[in-house]
GROMACS .gro file of C-alpha atoms in nm:
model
  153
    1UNK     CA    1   0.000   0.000   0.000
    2UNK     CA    2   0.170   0.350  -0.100
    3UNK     CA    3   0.134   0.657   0.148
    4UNK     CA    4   0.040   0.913  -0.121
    5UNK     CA    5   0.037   1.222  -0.033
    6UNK     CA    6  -0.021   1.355   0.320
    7UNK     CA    7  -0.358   1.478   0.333
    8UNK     CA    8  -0.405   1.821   0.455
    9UNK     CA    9  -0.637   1.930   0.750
   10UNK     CA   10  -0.876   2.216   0.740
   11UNK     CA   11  -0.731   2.485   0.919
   12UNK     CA   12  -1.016   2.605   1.058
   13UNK     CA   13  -1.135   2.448   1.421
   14UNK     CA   14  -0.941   2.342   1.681
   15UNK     CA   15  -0.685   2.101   1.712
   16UNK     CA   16  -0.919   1.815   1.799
   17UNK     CA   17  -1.099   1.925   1.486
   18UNK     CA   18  -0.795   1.900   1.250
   19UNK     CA   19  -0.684   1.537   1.398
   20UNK     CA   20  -1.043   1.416   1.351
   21UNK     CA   21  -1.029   1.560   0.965
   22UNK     CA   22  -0.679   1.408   0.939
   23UNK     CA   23  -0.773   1.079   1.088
   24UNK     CA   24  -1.109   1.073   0.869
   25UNK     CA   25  -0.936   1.112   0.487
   26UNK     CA   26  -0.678   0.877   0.628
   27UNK     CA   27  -0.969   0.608   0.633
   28UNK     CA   28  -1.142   0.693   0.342
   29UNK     CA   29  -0.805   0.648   0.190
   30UNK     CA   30  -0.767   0.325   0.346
   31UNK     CA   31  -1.115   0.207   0.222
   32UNK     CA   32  -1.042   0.290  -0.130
   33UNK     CA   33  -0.680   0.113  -0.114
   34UNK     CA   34  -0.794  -0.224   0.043
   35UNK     CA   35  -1.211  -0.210  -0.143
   36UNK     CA   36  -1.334  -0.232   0.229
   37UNK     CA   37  -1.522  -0.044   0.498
   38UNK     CA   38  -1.280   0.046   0.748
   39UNK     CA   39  -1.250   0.152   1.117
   40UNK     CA   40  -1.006   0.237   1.349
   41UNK     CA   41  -0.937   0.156   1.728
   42UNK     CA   42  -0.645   0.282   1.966
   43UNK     CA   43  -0.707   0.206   2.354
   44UNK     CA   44  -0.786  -0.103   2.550
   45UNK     CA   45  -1.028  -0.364   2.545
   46UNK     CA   46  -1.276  -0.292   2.825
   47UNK     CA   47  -1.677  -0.272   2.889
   48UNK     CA   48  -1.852  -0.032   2.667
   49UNK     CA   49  -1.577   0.001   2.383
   50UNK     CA   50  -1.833  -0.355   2.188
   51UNK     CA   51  -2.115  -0.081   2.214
   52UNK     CA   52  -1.893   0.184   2.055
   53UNK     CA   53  -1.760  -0.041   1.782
   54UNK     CA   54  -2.077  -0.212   1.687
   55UNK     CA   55  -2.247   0.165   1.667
   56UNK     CA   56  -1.990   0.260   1.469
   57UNK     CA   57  -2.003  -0.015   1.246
   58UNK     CA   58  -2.363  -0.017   1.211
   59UNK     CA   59  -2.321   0.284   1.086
   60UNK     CA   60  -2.147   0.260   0.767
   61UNK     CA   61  -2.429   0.193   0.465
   62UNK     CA   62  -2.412   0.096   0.269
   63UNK     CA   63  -2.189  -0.195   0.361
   64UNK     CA   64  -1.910  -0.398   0.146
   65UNK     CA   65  -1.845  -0.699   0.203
   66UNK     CA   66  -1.509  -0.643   0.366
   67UNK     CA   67  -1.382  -0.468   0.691
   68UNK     CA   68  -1.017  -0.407   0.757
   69UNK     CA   69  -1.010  -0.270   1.132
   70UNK     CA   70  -0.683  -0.082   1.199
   71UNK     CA   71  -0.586  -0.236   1.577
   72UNK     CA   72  -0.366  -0.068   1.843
   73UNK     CA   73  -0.400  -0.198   2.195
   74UNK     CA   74  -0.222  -0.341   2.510
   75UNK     CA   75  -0.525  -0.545   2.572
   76UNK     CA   76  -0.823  -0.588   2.798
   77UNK     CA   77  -1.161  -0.845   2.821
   78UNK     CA   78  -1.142  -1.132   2.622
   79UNK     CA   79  -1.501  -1.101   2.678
   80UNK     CA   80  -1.541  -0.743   2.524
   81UNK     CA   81  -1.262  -0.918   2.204
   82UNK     CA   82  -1.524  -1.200   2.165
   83UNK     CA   83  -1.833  -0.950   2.162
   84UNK     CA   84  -1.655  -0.742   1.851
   85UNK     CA   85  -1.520  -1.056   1.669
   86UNK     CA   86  -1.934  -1.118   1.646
   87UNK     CA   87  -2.007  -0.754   1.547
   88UNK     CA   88  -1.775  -0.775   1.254
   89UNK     CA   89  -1.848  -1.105   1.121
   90UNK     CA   90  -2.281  -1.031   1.175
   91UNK     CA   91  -2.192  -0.748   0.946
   92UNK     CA   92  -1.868  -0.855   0.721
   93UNK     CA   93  -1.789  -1.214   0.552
   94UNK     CA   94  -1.405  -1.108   0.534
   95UNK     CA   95  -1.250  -0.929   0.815
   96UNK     CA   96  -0.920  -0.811   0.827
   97UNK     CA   97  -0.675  -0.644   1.099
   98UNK     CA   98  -0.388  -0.390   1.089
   99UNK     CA   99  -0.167  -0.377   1.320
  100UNK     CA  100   0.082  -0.081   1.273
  101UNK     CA  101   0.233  -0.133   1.643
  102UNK     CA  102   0.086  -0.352   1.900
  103UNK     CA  103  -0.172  -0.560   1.979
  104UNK     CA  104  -0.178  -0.748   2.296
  105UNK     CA  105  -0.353  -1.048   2.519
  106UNK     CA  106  -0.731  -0.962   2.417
  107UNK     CA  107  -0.624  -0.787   2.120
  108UNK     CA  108  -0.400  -1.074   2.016
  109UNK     CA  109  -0.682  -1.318   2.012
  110UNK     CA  110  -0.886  -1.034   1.901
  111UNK     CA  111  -0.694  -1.005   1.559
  112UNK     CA  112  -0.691  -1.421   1.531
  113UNK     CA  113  -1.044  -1.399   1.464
  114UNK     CA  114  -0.956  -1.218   1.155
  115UNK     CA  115  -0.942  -1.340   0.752
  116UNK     CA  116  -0.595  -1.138   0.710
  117UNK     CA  117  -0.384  -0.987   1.009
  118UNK     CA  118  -0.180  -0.701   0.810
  119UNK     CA  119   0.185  -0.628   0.987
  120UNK     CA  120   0.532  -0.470   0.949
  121UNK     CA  121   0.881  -0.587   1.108
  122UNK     CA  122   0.757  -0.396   1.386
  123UNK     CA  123   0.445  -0.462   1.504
  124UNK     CA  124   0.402  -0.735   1.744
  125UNK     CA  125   0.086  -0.935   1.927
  126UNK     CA  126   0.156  -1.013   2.276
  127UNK     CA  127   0.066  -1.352   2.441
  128UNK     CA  128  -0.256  -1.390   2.592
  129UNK     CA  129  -0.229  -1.375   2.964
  130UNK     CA  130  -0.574  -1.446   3.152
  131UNK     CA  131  -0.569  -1.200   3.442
  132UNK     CA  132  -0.772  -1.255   3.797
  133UNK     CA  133  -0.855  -0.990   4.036
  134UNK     CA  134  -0.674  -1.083   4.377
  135UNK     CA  135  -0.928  -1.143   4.619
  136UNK     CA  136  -1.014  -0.802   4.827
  137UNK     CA  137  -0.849  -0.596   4.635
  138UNK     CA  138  -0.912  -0.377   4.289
  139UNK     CA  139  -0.587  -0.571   4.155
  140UNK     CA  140  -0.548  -0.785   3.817
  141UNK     CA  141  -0.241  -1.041   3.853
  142UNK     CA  142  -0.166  -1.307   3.583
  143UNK     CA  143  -0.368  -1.614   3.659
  144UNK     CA  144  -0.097  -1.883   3.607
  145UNK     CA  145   0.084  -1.697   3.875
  146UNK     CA  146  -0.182  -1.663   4.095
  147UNK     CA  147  -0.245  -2.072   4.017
  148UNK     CA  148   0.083  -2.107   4.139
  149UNK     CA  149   0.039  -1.917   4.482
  150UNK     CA  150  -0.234  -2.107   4.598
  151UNK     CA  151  -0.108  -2.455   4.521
  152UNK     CA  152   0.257  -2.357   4.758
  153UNK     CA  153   0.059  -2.202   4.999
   0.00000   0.00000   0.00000
């Protein structure tokens, strides 16, 4: 995929305004390169981010039958990963990630559900680490190493 030209931002607004208008033609240029719908999602994987994504999705009309979802996230609820996997296959028979830097835990088996998963020499997926929340307390720890407290205890 070439980079083209940079597109240029309105200059009127404010600086939200211009990354929004930036972020937007960089999209539509993505949907013309690849013959897809296409989205974009930077931030973890947690409750209320399936309602956002499905919205948005439900959204574009009219629909192709391709969706290439550009991905950047250290992870979250697999539960919240499983819930979009279903939004974009309800909507899209091919589905295909991009991951220009990371994707990790939920958003590695996030990007697995995918047709294609698009990446450079850089970007990486991370393992997938279930997490538990220590008893009493607001804490996440990894759940093969909280596994492997209780059985020495």
């Amino acid at each position: 995929m070439s980079s083209g030209p940079v597109p240029q931002a309105s200059s009127s607004g404010s600086s939200n305004d211009v990354v929004e208008d930036l972020l937007k033609q960089r999209i539509k240029a993505l949907e013309t390169e690849l013959q897809a719908d296409a989205i974009s999602y930077c931030g973890p994987i947690t409750f209320t981010i399936d309602d956002l994504i499905r919205d948005a999705v439900e959204k574009l009309t009219p629909k192709r039958d391709r969706i290439a979802m550009v991905l950047e996230t250290e992870g979250g609820y697999i539960e919240v990963a499983e819930r979009i996997a279903r939004v974009l296959r309800h909507h899209y028979h091919f589905v295909e990630f991009i991951v220009p830097n990371y994707a990790m835990s939920a958003g590695t088996v996030l990007v697995m559900s995918g047709d294609v998963i698009r990446m450079d020499y850089y970007s990486i997926l991370g393992p997938i680490d279930p997490q538990v929340q220590r008893a009493g307390s607001r804490a996440w720890v990894p759940a093969l190493g909280y596994l492997e407290n209780m059985t020495h205890s």
